[in-house]
Tab-separated table of C-alpha atoms in Angstrom:
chain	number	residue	atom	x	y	z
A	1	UNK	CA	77.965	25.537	133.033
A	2	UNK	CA	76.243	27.839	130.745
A	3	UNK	CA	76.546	26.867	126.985
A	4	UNK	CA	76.093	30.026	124.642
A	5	UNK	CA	75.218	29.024	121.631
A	6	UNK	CA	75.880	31.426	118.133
A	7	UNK	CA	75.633	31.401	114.857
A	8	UNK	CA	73.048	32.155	112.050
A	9	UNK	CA	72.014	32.660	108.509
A	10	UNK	CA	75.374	34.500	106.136
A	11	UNK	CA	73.712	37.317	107.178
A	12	UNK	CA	73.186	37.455	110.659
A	13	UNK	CA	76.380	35.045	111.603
A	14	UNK	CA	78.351	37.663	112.558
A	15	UNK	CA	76.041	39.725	114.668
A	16	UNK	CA	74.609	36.476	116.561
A	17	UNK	CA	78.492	36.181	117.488
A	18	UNK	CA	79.273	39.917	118.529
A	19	UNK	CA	76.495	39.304	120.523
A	20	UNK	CA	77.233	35.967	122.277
A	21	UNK	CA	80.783	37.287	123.201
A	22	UNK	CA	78.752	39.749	125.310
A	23	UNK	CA	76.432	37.831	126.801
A	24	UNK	CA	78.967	35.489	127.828
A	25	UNK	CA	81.214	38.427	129.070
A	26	UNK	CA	78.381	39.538	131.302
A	27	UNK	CA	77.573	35.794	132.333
A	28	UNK	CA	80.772	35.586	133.739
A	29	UNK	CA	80.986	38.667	135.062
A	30	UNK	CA	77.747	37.518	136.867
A	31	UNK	CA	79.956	34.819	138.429
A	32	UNK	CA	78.692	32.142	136.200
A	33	UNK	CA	81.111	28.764	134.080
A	34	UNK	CA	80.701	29.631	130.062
A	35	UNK	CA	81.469	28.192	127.148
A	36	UNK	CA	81.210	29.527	123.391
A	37	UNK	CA	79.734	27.055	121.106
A	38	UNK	CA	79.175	27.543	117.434
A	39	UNK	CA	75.871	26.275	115.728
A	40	UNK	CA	77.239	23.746	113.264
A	41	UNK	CA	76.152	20.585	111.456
A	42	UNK	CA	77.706	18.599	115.176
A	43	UNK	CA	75.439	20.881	117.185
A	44	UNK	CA	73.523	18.371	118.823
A	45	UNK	CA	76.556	15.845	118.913
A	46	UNK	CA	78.328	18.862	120.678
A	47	UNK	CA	75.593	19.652	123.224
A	48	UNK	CA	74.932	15.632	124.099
A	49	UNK	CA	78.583	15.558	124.835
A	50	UNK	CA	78.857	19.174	127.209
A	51	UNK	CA	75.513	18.393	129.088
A	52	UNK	CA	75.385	22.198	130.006
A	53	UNK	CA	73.080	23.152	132.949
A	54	UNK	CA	71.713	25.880	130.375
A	55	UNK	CA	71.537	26.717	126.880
A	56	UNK	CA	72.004	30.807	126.143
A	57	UNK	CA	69.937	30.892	122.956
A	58	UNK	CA	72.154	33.249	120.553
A	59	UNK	CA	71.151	32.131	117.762
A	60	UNK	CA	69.630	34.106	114.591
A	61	UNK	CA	67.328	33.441	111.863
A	62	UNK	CA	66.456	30.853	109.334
A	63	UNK	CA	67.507	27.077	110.568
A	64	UNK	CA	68.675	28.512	113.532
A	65	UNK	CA	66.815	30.675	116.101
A	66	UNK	CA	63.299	30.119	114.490
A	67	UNK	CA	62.616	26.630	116.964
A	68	UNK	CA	65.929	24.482	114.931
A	69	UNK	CA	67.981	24.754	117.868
A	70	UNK	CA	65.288	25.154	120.169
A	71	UNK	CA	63.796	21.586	119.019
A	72	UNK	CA	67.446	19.828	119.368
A	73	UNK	CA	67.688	21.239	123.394
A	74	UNK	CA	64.058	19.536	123.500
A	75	UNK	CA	65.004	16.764	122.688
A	76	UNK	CA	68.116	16.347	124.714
A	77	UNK	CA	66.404	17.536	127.566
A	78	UNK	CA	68.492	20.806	128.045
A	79	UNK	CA	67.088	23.677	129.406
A	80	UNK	CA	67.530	27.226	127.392
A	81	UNK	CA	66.417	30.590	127.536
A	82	UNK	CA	63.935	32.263	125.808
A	83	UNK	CA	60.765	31.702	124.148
A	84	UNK	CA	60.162	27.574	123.361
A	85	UNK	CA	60.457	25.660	120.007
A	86	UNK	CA	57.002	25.433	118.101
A	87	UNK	CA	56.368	29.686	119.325
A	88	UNK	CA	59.695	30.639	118.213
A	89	UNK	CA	58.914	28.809	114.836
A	90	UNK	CA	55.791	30.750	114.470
A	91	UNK	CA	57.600	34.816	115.433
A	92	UNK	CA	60.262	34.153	113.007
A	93	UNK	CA	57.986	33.496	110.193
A	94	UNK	CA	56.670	37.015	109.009
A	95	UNK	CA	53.730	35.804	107.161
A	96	UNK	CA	52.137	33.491	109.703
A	97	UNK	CA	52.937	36.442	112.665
A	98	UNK	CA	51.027	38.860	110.721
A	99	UNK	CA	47.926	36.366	109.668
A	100	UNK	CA	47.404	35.188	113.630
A	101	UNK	CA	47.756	38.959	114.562
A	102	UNK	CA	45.254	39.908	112.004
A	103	UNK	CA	42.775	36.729	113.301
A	104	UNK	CA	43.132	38.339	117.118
A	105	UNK	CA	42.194	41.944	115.631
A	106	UNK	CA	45.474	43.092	116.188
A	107	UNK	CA	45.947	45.868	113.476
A	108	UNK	CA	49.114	44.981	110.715
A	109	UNK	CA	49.693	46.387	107.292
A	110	UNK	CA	47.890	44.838	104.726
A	111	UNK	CA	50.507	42.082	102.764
A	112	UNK	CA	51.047	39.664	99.681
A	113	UNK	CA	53.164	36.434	100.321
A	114	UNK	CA	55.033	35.130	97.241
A	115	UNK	CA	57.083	32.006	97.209
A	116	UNK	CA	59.711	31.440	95.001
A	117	UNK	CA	57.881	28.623	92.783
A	118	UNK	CA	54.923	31.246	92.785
A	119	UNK	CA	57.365	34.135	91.990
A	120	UNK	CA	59.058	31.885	88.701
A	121	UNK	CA	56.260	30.912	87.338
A	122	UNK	CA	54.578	34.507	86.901
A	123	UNK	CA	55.779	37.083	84.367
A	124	UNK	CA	56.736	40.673	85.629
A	125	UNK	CA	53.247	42.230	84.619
A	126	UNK	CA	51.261	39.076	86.659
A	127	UNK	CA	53.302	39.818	90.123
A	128	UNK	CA	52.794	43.607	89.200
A	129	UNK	CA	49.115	42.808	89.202
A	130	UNK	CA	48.921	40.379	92.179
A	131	UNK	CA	50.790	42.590	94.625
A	132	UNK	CA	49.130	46.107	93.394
A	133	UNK	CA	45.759	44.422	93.065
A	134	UNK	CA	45.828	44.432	97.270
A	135	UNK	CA	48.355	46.963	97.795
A	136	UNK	CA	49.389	50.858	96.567
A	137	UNK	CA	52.711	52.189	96.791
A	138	UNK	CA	55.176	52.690	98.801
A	139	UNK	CA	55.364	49.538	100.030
A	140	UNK	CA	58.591	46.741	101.718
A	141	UNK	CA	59.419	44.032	100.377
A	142	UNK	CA	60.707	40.622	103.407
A	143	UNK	CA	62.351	37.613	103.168
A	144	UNK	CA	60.029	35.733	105.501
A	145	UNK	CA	62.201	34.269	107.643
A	146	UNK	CA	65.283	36.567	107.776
A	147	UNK	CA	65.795	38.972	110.378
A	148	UNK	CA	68.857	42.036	111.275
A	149	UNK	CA	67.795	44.074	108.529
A	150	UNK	CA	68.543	41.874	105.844
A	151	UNK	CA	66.435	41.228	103.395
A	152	UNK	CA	64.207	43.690	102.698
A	153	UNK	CA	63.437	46.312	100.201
A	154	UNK	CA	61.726	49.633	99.951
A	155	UNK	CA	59.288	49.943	96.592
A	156	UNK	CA	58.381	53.167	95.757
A	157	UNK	CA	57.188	52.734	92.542
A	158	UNK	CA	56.336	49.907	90.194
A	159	UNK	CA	59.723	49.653	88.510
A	160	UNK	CA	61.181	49.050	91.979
A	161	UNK	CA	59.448	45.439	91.662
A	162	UNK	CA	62.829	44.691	90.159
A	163	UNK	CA	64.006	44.214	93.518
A	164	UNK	CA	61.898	41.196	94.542
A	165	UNK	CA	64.141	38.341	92.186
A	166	UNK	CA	67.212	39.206	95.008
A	167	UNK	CA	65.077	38.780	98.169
A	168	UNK	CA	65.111	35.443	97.564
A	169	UNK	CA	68.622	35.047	98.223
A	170	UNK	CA	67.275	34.652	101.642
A	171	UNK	CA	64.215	32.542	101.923
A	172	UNK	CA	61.999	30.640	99.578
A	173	UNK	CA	59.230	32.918	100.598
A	174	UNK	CA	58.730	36.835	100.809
A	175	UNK	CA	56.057	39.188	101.913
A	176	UNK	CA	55.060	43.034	100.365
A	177	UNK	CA	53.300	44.989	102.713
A	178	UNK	CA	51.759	48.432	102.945
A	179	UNK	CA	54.190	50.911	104.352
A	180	UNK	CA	52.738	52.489	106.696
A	181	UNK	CA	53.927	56.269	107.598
A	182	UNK	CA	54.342	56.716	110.983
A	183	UNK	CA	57.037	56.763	113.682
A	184	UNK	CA	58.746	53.544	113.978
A	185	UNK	CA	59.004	52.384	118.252
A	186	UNK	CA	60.216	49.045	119.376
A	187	UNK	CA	59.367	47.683	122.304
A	188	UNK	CA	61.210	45.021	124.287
A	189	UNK	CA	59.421	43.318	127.156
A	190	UNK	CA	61.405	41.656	130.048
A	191	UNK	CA	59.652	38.923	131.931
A	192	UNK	CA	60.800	38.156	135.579
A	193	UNK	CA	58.835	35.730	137.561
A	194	UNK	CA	55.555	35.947	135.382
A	195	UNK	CA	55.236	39.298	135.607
A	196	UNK	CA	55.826	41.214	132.171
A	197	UNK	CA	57.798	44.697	131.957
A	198	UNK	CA	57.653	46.591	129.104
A	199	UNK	CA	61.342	48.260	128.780
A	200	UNK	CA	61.776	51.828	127.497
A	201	UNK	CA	60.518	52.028	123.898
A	202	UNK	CA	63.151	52.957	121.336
A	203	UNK	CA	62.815	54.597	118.073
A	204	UNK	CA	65.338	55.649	115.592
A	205	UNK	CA	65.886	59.470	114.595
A	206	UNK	CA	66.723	59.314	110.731
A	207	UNK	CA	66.160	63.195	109.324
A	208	UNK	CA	70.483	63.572	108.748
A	209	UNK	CA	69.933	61.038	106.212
A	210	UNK	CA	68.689	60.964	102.711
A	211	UNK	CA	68.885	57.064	101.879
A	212	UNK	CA	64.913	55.353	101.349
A	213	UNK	CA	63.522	54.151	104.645
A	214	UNK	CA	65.280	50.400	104.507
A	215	UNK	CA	68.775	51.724	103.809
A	216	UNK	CA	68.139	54.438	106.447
A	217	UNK	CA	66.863	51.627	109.126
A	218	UNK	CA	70.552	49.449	108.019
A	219	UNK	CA	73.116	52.167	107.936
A	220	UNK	CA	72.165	55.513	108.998
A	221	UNK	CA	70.364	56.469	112.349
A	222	UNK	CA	70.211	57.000	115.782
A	223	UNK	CA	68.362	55.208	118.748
A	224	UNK	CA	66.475	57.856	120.568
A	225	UNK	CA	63.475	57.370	122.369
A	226	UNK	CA	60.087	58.687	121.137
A	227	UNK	CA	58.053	61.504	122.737
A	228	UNK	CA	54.791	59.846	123.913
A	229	UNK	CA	52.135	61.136	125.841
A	230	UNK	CA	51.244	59.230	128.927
A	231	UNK	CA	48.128	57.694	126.957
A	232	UNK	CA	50.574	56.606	124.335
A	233	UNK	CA	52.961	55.308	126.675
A	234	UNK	CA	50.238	53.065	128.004
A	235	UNK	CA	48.979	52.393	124.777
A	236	UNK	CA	52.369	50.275	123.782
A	237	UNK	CA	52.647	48.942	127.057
A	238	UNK	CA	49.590	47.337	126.629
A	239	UNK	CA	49.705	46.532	123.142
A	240	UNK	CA	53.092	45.110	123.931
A	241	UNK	CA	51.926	42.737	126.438
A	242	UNK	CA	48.944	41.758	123.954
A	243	UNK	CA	51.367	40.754	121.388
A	244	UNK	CA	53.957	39.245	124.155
A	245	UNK	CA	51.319	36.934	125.204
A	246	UNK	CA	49.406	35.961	122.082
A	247	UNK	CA	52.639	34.318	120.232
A	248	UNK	CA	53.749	32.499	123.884
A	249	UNK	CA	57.069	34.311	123.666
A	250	UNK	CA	59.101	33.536	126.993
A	251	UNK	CA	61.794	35.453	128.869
A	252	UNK	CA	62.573	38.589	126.608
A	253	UNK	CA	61.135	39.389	123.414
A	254	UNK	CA	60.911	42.374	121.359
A	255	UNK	CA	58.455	43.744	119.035
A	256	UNK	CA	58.253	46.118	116.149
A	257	UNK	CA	55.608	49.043	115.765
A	258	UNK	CA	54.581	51.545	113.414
A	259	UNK	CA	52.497	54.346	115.217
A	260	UNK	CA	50.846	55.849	111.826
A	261	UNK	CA	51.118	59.718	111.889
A	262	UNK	CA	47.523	59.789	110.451
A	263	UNK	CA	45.738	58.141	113.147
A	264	UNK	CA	48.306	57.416	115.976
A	265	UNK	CA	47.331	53.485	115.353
A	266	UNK	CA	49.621	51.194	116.691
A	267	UNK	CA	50.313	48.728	113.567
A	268	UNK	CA	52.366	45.071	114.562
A	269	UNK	CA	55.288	44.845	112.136
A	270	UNK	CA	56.962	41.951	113.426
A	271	UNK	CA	58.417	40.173	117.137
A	272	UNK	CA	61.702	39.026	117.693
A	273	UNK	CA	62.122	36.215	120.287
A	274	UNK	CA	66.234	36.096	119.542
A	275	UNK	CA	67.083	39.930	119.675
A	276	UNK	CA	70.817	40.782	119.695
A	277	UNK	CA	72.140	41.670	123.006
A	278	UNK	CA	75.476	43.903	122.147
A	279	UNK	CA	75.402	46.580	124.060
A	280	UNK	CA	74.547	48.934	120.909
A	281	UNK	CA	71.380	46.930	120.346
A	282	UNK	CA	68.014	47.677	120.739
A	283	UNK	CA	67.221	45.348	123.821
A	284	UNK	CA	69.772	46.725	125.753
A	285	UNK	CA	69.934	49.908	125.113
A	286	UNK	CA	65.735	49.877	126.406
A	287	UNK	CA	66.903	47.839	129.681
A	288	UNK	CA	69.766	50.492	130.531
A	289	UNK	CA	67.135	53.281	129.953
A	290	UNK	CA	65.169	51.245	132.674
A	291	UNK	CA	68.532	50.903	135.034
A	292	UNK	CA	69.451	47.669	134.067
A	293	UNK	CA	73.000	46.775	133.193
A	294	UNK	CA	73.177	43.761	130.585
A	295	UNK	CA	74.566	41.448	133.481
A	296	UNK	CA	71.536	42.109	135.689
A	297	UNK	CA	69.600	41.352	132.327
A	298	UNK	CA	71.089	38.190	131.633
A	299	UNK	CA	70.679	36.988	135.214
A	300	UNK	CA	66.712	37.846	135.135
A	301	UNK	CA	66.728	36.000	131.405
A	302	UNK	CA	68.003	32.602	132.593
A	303	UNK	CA	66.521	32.396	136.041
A	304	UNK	CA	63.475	32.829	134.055
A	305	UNK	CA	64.421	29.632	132.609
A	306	UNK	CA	66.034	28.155	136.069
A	307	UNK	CA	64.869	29.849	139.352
A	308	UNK	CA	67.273	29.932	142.211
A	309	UNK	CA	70.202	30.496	139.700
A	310	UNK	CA	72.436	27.585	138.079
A	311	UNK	CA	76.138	26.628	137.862
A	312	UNK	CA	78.012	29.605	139.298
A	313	UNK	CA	82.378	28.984	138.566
């Protein structure tokens, strides 16, 4: 018996659970036993007492997907999908992704990380002057640890620092980084028997609307996929695989670009080792571009996990 497990931040609840009725719709569909289990302060109680063959990571966000419920299958010795506790920790938090991508000379906006304590105890002219001391506008404002497009805030000008006092709403911690203009592409990379593919890269066509960059990215655009030469094809397959491999993400993954319109530099934004898996979604929306029905998906995902396939009904 697979054991889906859903649930998140306020934020992201409700998409981790659109997406876990999916995934266990094509699990069974795959011929596979699945139950629906809600993260909840009895999680671990729960999971002792099921002793599923697998855990379906569905999980989102802060306390949840970032290595929480990762740690408790650890520790009860259940196998589950996806990329393991102490990495997952490490790709949800923004500010420590972008400082061990910028140690491995992999190219990310410049950023200044605020905590809450720091953020109180400044007045509105000293965070001015920390974050424009490194930075020049526009820039985006993160919760650290909060993912689905919540969270965040596009500056545009200093007045716009306003905005910062509600980001933490969501974590104790933000980051402001450079925004960098450019086409946005995200990549998702599949791995099936050690061998990493690199799914169709996505981007999102946003000229019918007239909202600021964040608002656009939440409510207004379309998933097309980007016109890239061969050499820039290449160029995020291989940077994807770079990335993949340097935060030990497992299974599935998918990463955020910028490719700057300056340059054509690929710039790392962020990796998501828990991306949603409605059919809408980015991950697989790239694997049907590739052929791959979210079924067929899911069965490469856990056999990743448990080779020779597990608990069929």
């Amino acid at each position: 018996m697979i054991a889906v497990v859903h649930g998140g931040t306020s934020a992201e609840k409700a998409a981790s659970t659109a997406s876990a009725d999916f995934i266990a719709r094509g699990l069974v569909e795959k011929g596979h036993e699945v139950k629906l289990v809600e993260f909840d302060a009895e999680i671990a109680a729960t999971l002792r007492a099921l002793r599923p063959q697998l855990v379906f990571v569905a999980v989102q966000g802060k306390h949840h997907g970032d290595g929480f419920l990762q740690s408790i299958c650890e520790d009860l010795q259940l196998p589950y999908t996806g990329t393991k506790a102490v990495a997952a920790a490490l790709i949800n938090d923004k500010n420590r992704s972008k400082e061990l991508c910028r140690s491995a000379g992999i190219r990310t906006p410049e950023h200044v990380y605020l905590t809450r304590q720091q953020f109180a105890s400044l007045s509105d002219t000293e965070v001015a002057g920390k974050i424009e001391g490194v930075l020049t506008y526009p820039m985006v404002a993160k919760a650290v640890g909060q993912g689905g497009g919540y969270g965040l805030a596009y500056l545009a000008a200093r007045q716009d620092l306003a905005r910062l006092g509600g980001l933490f709403d969501f974590d104790e911690a933000i980051i402001v980084e450079a925004f960098v203009h450019g086409t946005f592409i995200t990549s998702s990379i599949l791995e099936d028997k050690q061998e990493l593919t690199v799914l169709a890269p996505l981007s999102l066509r946003q000229d019918h609307c007239s909202l600021d960059p964040i608002e656009a990215y939440n409510r207004c655009y379309e998933i097309v996929e980007p016109n890239l030469s061969p050499a820039g094809q290449a160029e995020i397959d291989r940077f994807s695989r770079e990335v993949f491999r340097l935060f030990g993400a497992k299974a599935y993954a998918r990463i955020d670009l910028i490719m700057e319109a300056a340059t054509g530099s690929l710039n790392f934004i962020e990796i998501n080792a828990v991306p949603g898996l409605k059919p809408s979604s980015f991950y697989p929306q790239a694997a049907l571009r590739r052929g791959l029905l979210l079924p067929d998906l899911l069965e490469i995902i856990i056999n990743s996990e448990i080779q020779g396939g597990i608990g069929r009904a």
